[in-house]
């Protein structure tokens, strides 16, 4: 169910979010009995502290949430969501406490605090609702939260129920909801239509019903700048013949996280009616093991004509993205953005919470960094370091999909992708798409990374 705000003002309990440095002043302004209750409960407005204050009749009169100090807040995110998880069932109305730059992100966090993945078993979630505070764009936040829930559901769904055909169906549902056009090139048609890399990676699952490789192509919007989103849709990544060990394979249902994130971002753009011409390209495959699987040492010729020596079948994401990026670039859009769970190296570099992005355009990078800070969807620029181009040039082909040594793996993967985008302005995000340990607004599982930042930046990126 899409997270929404409540409109039930009558039932609402006043929610005071109290900055710790201002706590004494706040307390002095309260009625005697409120003050007594607060002191008797030893409430000090530390970050995450929650206290319900009863009326004389014993009903909840107000709820207090400690907002702590700026230093304490800087170490965490979604303070209001943290409080929501501790509050009793009810409807709450914010009466004070959060500054205007933080309020929308805090409200987004509250909306996501009740998200659970409940497809296979009932899950307990806090039953708390928030009245949209004044000045907050409630409709926009509901759209963003709904898209985030969609991203999480897509990632959380196990590969048995989220194969290439299922991903196509999910994309189709989003397209029809927003009146977008969608076409799909599937199976051997990928060869006749010249998408050899998507076919090579996905063909080992091709004999299984609904799991053949495919390219999903969605278009929406009649005028405005052209924005093309490309998402890695590897529905399960066994590693191929370079099989992953069990410990690394366990989480690989999330290897379509890039596809999930671009679909979520597309849903935000379409639901908000942004004046762009949007295209979404998703190479959807399963990197499986079979007699007809592509092999280490194979040399493949890409859509763009570049030849690639496959030195590791587990570096499959850059292969399927290469053909999709080449197609994207053929019509020279104003902006091409790719999102992919592309490398373990990106995690080594920045950890799970920060998504590195690569672009040659300094203004684009600045805009994205500023937007990320505002909406608290952290991304960090990494370099397309030219000298490392040598590392992706193997000798018997134009490109190597898995440079030996492995150093700078996130950069060499990004450089590989850039070879397939000739003329368009390009940004590539290497995301994790997963929350490892439950935190406020983020239960363990699938996670959107980047879409809120890109949405926030988009008006500046393409002059809307
Ligand atoms: N899907 C993985 C990358 C990945 C692994 C992302 C774990 C997040 C968590 C990707 O297809 C992959 O296997 N990449 C290899 C590339 C290497 C063989 C050059 C990697 O990062 O080890
Ligand atoms: Mn892989
Ligand atoms: Zn992968």
XYZ file of C-alpha atoms and ligand atoms in Angstrom:
488
model
C 0.000 0.000 0.000
C 1.331 3.429 -0.920
C 2.293 5.502 2.119
C 0.037 8.535 2.586
C -0.616 11.369 5.012
C -3.716 11.430 7.198
C -6.366 14.164 6.932
C -8.024 13.298 10.199
C -7.334 16.515 12.122
C -10.001 15.690 14.736
C -8.221 12.562 15.931
C -4.781 14.120 15.833
C -2.433 14.230 18.801
C -0.144 17.257 18.927
C 3.438 16.224 18.196
C 6.149 18.441 19.676
C 9.608 17.808 18.275
C 11.958 19.426 20.740
C 15.463 20.603 19.969
C 17.517 19.764 23.044
C 19.231 23.168 23.365
C 15.759 24.780 23.488
C 14.263 22.216 25.859
C 14.317 24.274 29.094
C 12.710 27.235 27.361
C 10.049 24.971 25.900
C 9.374 23.367 29.280
C 9.009 26.709 31.045
C 6.280 27.668 28.624
C 4.141 24.586 29.455
C 1.286 24.328 31.975
C 2.277 23.179 35.455
C 0.877 19.675 35.129
C 2.603 19.081 31.778
C 5.860 20.284 33.288
C 5.428 17.973 36.282
C 4.728 14.972 34.039
C 7.703 15.683 31.799
C 10.035 16.051 34.776
C 8.626 12.999 36.564
C 9.395 10.949 33.413
C 12.877 12.399 33.205
C 12.318 13.456 29.580
C 15.276 15.555 28.418
C 14.678 15.836 24.640
C 17.651 13.624 23.829
C 17.586 12.410 20.214
C 15.049 9.604 19.843
C 13.409 10.048 23.256
C 9.616 9.822 23.097
C 7.018 10.717 25.750
C 3.249 10.759 25.658
C 1.639 13.365 27.928
C -1.920 12.558 29.101
C -4.811 14.966 29.568
C -6.602 15.118 32.912
C -8.997 12.510 31.556
C -6.119 10.186 30.722
C -6.241 10.633 26.939
C -3.110 11.484 24.992
C -2.792 15.260 25.080
C 0.528 15.631 23.339
C 3.450 13.535 22.178
C 6.983 14.743 22.746
C 9.888 13.713 20.568
C 13.463 14.533 21.536
C 15.330 16.019 18.569
C 18.701 16.044 20.324
C 21.531 18.361 19.293
C 22.722 19.151 15.759
C 25.815 16.996 16.426
C 23.698 14.004 17.414
C 21.425 14.478 14.410
C 24.336 14.632 11.975
C 25.199 10.994 12.683
C 21.811 9.634 11.686
C 18.936 10.207 9.335
C 15.119 10.196 9.610
C 14.741 11.253 13.241
C 10.966 11.553 12.947
C 10.722 8.032 11.545
C 12.734 6.787 14.513
C 10.180 8.389 16.816
C 7.238 7.086 14.777
C 8.404 3.553 15.476
C 8.135 4.206 19.220
C 4.821 6.058 19.315
C 1.521 4.305 20.041
C -1.022 3.825 17.251
C -2.629 7.104 16.300
C -2.723 10.199 14.133
C -0.177 12.922 14.873
C 0.018 16.565 13.931
C 3.322 18.364 14.086
C 2.972 21.600 16.037
C 6.593 22.613 16.329
C 10.194 21.759 16.057
C 11.689 20.942 12.652
C 13.330 23.579 10.477
C 12.101 24.125 6.969
C 15.142 22.590 5.194
C 14.636 19.288 7.017
C 10.875 19.011 7.157
C 10.270 17.323 3.784
C 12.942 14.680 4.325
C 11.658 14.043 7.844
C 8.119 13.637 6.496
C 9.363 11.279 3.789
C 11.025 9.259 6.554
C 7.795 9.117 8.523
C 5.887 7.902 5.465
C 8.470 5.163 4.906
C 8.508 4.130 8.567
C 5.491 1.916 7.979
C 6.884 0.295 4.800
C 7.235 -3.455 5.110
C 7.690 -6.167 2.468
C 4.610 -8.257 3.173
C 4.232 -10.323 -0.005
C 4.967 -13.659 1.675
C 4.096 -13.128 5.337
C 2.310 -10.558 7.435
C 4.741 -8.034 8.929
C 4.341 -5.783 11.918
C 4.624 -2.118 11.085
C 3.948 0.930 13.266
C 0.341 2.067 12.820
C 1.026 5.771 13.072
C -0.120 8.489 10.716
C 0.972 12.044 10.192
C -1.027 15.082 9.133
C 0.963 16.828 6.422
C 2.555 19.886 8.050
C 1.794 23.312 6.555
C 4.079 24.341 3.731
C 4.936 20.762 2.834
C 4.061 19.520 -0.655
C 2.082 16.505 0.558
C 1.106 15.219 -2.884
C 4.715 15.291 -4.076
C 5.976 13.516 -0.962
C 3.338 10.808 -1.335
C 4.448 10.255 -4.921
C 8.088 10.013 -3.853
C 7.261 7.642 -0.984
C 5.080 5.512 -3.272
C 7.936 5.228 -5.762
C 10.375 4.327 -2.984
C 7.993 1.577 -1.841
C 7.834 0.308 -5.431
C 11.652 0.226 -5.663
C 11.870 -1.736 -2.413
C 9.154 -4.211 -3.428
C 10.847 -4.889 -6.773
C 14.232 -5.498 -5.148
C 12.847 -7.532 -2.254
C 10.936 -9.921 -4.495
C 13.013 -13.089 -4.882
C 14.354 -13.996 -8.302
C 11.862 -16.867 -8.683
C 9.087 -14.257 -8.773
C 11.111 -11.431 -10.341
C 12.665 -12.860 -13.466
C 13.063 -10.950 -16.727
C 9.399 -11.580 -17.623
C 8.204 -10.394 -14.208
C 10.354 -7.281 -14.457
C 8.819 -6.623 -17.871
C 5.341 -7.003 -16.354
C 6.229 -4.594 -13.530
C 7.513 -2.041 -16.039
C 4.382 -2.580 -18.152
C 2.114 -1.869 -15.174
C 3.928 1.410 -14.492
C 3.790 2.343 -18.176
C 0.066 1.761 -18.488
C -0.673 3.628 -15.264
C 0.986 6.738 -16.690
C 0.129 6.352 -20.359
C 3.704 5.575 -21.392
C 4.525 3.517 -24.469
C 6.513 0.373 -24.012
C 8.153 -2.049 -26.415
C 10.177 -5.139 -25.634
C 12.737 -6.985 -27.711
C 13.036 -10.529 -26.423
C 15.066 -13.698 -26.956
C 16.536 -14.331 -30.409
C 15.075 -11.033 -31.660
C 17.890 -9.448 -29.668
C 20.283 -10.904 -32.249
C 18.385 -9.765 -35.333
C 17.881 -6.312 -33.785
C 21.583 -6.108 -32.862
C 21.764 -6.401 -29.086
C 24.395 -9.144 -28.981
C 25.677 -8.503 -25.461
C 22.236 -8.607 -23.840
C 21.613 -11.850 -25.667
C 24.987 -13.368 -24.742
C 24.589 -12.678 -21.034
C 20.952 -13.751 -20.821
C 20.739 -16.688 -23.219
C 21.655 -19.326 -20.620
C 18.227 -18.730 -19.041
C 16.526 -18.393 -22.427
C 15.002 -21.861 -22.510
C 13.086 -21.235 -19.274
C 9.598 -19.831 -19.766
C 9.452 -16.083 -19.247
C 13.111 -15.862 -18.281
C 14.631 -15.159 -21.708
C 16.800 -12.038 -22.016
C 15.067 -8.883 -23.197
C 15.362 -5.132 -23.633
C 12.527 -3.096 -22.147
C 12.044 0.308 -23.785
C 9.562 2.800 -22.306
C 8.788 6.318 -23.555
C 6.704 9.053 -21.994
C 6.186 12.779 -22.571
C 5.707 14.727 -25.794
C 7.938 17.761 -25.334
C 10.816 19.134 -23.312
C 14.386 17.984 -22.828
C 15.052 14.341 -23.511
C 16.166 12.322 -20.488
C 17.079 8.653 -20.878
C 17.401 6.379 -17.850
C 19.186 3.044 -18.192
C 18.932 0.474 -15.397
C 20.776 -2.798 -14.886
C 18.128 -5.506 -14.784
C 20.076 -8.622 -13.855
C 17.282 -10.509 -12.138
C 19.719 -12.967 -10.643
C 23.499 -12.948 -10.861
C 25.045 -16.363 -10.307
C 28.277 -14.996 -11.781
C 27.778 -17.290 -14.786
C 30.530 -19.841 -15.449
C 32.763 -17.749 -13.183
C 30.324 -18.836 -10.523
C 30.041 -16.736 -7.401
C 30.680 -18.475 -4.083
C 27.514 -19.029 -2.071
C 28.215 -16.181 0.312
C 28.394 -13.667 -2.551
C 25.470 -15.133 -4.493
C 23.029 -15.031 -1.601
C 21.891 -11.465 -2.171
C 21.957 -11.442 -5.961
C 18.182 -11.129 -6.351
C 18.952 -7.453 -5.849
C 21.063 -7.265 -9.008
C 18.094 -5.649 -10.777
C 18.375 -2.792 -8.269
C 19.398 -0.352 -11.013
C 16.263 -1.261 -12.986
C 14.121 -0.886 -9.861
C 15.620 2.528 -9.154
C 15.139 3.876 -12.680
C 11.555 2.586 -12.693
C 10.922 4.327 -9.360
C 12.479 7.526 -10.660
C 10.436 7.265 -13.859
C 7.280 6.826 -11.803
C 8.110 9.996 -9.838
C 8.735 11.979 -13.032
C 5.544 10.752 -14.706
C 3.289 11.111 -11.648
C 4.583 14.649 -11.088
C 4.069 15.412 -14.778
C 7.529 16.908 -15.273
C 7.953 18.546 -18.702
C 10.506 16.124 -20.113
C 10.623 13.490 -22.797
C 11.509 10.433 -20.794
C 12.921 7.143 -22.011
C 13.648 4.169 -19.786
C 15.822 1.314 -21.050
C 16.198 -1.868 -19.053
C 18.233 -4.822 -20.242
C 16.541 -7.598 -18.242
C 18.445 -10.872 -18.014
C 19.367 -13.665 -15.714
C 23.102 -14.404 -15.510
C 22.724 -18.186 -15.351
C 24.786 -21.311 -15.906
C 23.991 -23.617 -18.809
C 25.586 -25.397 -21.757
C 24.987 -22.351 -23.912
C 26.260 -19.823 -21.382
C 28.850 -17.304 -22.602
C 32.353 -18.225 -21.466
C 35.504 -16.664 -20.083
C 37.719 -15.911 -23.060
C 34.856 -15.416 -25.501
C 35.143 -12.308 -27.643
C 31.800 -10.615 -28.203
C 30.979 -7.862 -30.658
C 28.719 -5.199 -29.175
C 25.902 -3.243 -30.780
C 28.288 -0.336 -31.193
C 30.812 -2.540 -32.998
C 33.412 -2.595 -30.231
C 34.754 -6.072 -29.492
C 34.978 -7.272 -25.912
C 37.093 -9.990 -24.394
C 35.115 -11.630 -21.612
C 37.635 -12.168 -18.859
C 35.000 -12.780 -16.215
C 31.383 -13.788 -16.816
C 30.583 -12.183 -13.455
C 31.271 -8.751 -14.941
C 27.962 -9.104 -16.812
C 26.293 -5.841 -15.824
C 28.568 -3.656 -17.921
C 27.929 -5.943 -20.924
C 24.142 -5.670 -20.907
C 24.335 -1.957 -20.113
C 26.768 -1.381 -22.987
C 24.198 -2.344 -25.642
C 21.442 -0.363 -23.899
C 23.673 2.710 -23.571
C 24.662 2.463 -27.236
C 20.970 2.487 -28.171
C 20.284 5.404 -25.813
C 23.091 7.423 -27.366
C 21.885 6.882 -30.923
C 19.275 9.635 -30.582
C 21.545 12.022 -28.607
C 19.336 12.769 -25.613
C 20.060 15.808 -23.445
C 20.961 13.590 -20.521
C 21.688 9.877 -20.084
C 21.699 8.418 -16.570
C 22.572 4.811 -15.806
C 21.972 3.135 -12.455
C 23.416 -0.264 -11.636
C 24.480 -2.559 -8.820
C 27.637 -2.801 -10.852
C 30.649 -3.472 -8.644
C 31.640 -4.721 -5.226
C 34.490 -2.221 -5.555
C 32.044 0.692 -5.191
C 31.129 -0.743 -1.775
C 34.760 -1.035 -0.778
C 35.281 2.592 -1.796
C 32.230 4.228 -0.218
C 30.362 1.569 1.760
C 26.717 0.618 1.324
C 25.114 3.993 2.135
C 26.763 6.273 -0.406
C 26.283 5.788 -4.126
C 29.240 6.894 -6.224
C 28.446 8.675 -9.463
C 30.617 9.449 -12.448
C 30.252 12.307 -14.904
C 32.535 14.437 -17.058
C 30.347 17.488 -16.528
C 31.413 19.519 -13.482
C 28.198 21.547 -13.324
C 26.150 18.333 -13.348
C 28.268 16.948 -10.508
C 27.842 20.088 -8.403
C 24.099 20.097 -8.938
C 23.817 16.445 -7.931
C 25.966 16.890 -4.821
C 23.919 19.887 -3.671
C 20.643 18.065 -4.268
C 21.879 14.986 -2.382
C 22.648 17.064 0.692
C 19.217 18.725 0.591
C 17.174 15.523 0.346
C 19.585 13.327 2.308
C 19.960 10.725 -0.414
C 23.767 10.555 -0.346
C 25.822 10.305 -3.519
C 29.484 11.137 -4.074
C 31.401 11.934 -7.241
C 34.177 9.589 -8.345
C 36.484 10.242 -11.310
C 36.501 8.952 -14.862
C 40.292 8.761 -14.458
C 41.651 8.764 -18.020
C 44.927 6.873 -17.329
C 42.885 3.881 -16.181
C 41.516 3.564 -19.724
C 44.637 1.471 -20.374
C 43.350 -1.107 -17.911
C 40.259 -1.894 -19.966
C 42.224 -2.458 -23.201
C 43.303 -6.109 -23.235
C 45.018 -6.625 -26.570
C 43.045 -9.143 -28.640
C 39.832 -7.114 -28.477
C 38.902 -3.443 -28.086
C 37.828 -3.875 -24.476
C 38.259 -6.123 -21.445
C 35.214 -6.576 -19.232
C 37.225 -7.516 -16.129
C 40.696 -6.003 -15.849
C 43.237 -8.164 -14.026
C 44.246 -7.088 -10.552
C 40.888 -5.596 -9.785
C 42.147 -2.266 -8.422
C 39.857 0.725 -9.078
C 37.067 -1.664 -10.042
C 34.288 0.904 -9.803
C 36.228 3.340 -12.002
C 37.219 0.809 -14.661
C 33.599 -0.377 -14.838
C 32.436 3.219 -15.284
C 35.079 3.855 -17.958
C 33.892 0.729 -19.758
C 30.308 2.067 -19.810
C 31.441 5.492 -21.000
C 32.893 3.935 -24.159
C 29.327 3.268 -25.286
C 28.052 6.818 -24.818
C 29.531 9.014 -27.511
C 27.838 12.365 -27.569
C 25.274 12.656 -24.793
C 25.900 14.132 -21.345
C 26.256 11.086 -19.154
C 26.000 10.251 -15.449
C 26.514 6.741 -14.099
C 25.499 5.665 -10.572
C 26.982 2.513 -9.009
C 24.435 1.719 -6.298
C 24.068 -0.945 -3.621
C 20.264 -0.852 -3.381
C 20.115 -2.641 -0.081
C 19.807 -1.815 3.614
C 21.875 -4.323 5.573
C 20.699 -3.507 9.115
C 17.265 -2.081 9.880
C 17.297 1.665 10.589
C 14.545 4.292 10.866
C 12.495 4.392 7.641
C 14.633 1.587 6.203
C 13.870 -1.985 7.237
C 16.468 -4.530 6.163
C 16.063 -5.114 2.437
C 15.745 -3.272 -0.854
C 16.432 0.443 -0.865
C 16.192 3.350 -3.281
C 19.533 5.068 -3.787
C 19.793 8.141 -5.970
C 16.274 8.709 -7.357
C 15.356 11.386 -4.804
C 18.629 13.194 -5.485
C 18.156 12.990 -9.248
C 14.550 14.184 -8.982
C 15.642 17.137 -6.841
C 18.461 17.975 -9.276
C 16.538 17.453 -12.514
C 15.133 20.996 -12.933
C 18.700 22.362 -12.797
C 20.210 19.540 -14.846
C 17.958 20.051 -17.872
C 16.582 23.578 -17.252
C 12.973 22.837 -16.413
N 26.367 -7.619 -9.310
C 27.757 -7.669 -9.116
C 28.294 -6.525 -8.279
C 27.897 -6.499 -6.828
C 28.327 -7.491 -5.973
C 27.181 -5.442 -6.361
C 27.985 -7.427 -4.650
C 26.856 -5.376 -5.036
C 27.251 -6.379 -4.181
C 28.488 -7.592 -10.436
O 27.858 -8.193 -11.496
C 29.787 -8.277 -10.229
O 29.783 -9.443 -9.981
N 30.865 -7.525 -10.344
C 32.171 -8.047 -10.150
C 33.047 -7.524 -11.271
C 34.376 -8.180 -11.373
C 34.216 -9.633 -11.770
C 35.210 -7.445 -12.378
C 32.687 -7.567 -8.807
O 32.411 -6.420 -8.413
O 33.346 -8.361 -8.125
Mn 28.242 -10.257 -11.674
Zn 25.811 -8.313 -11.430
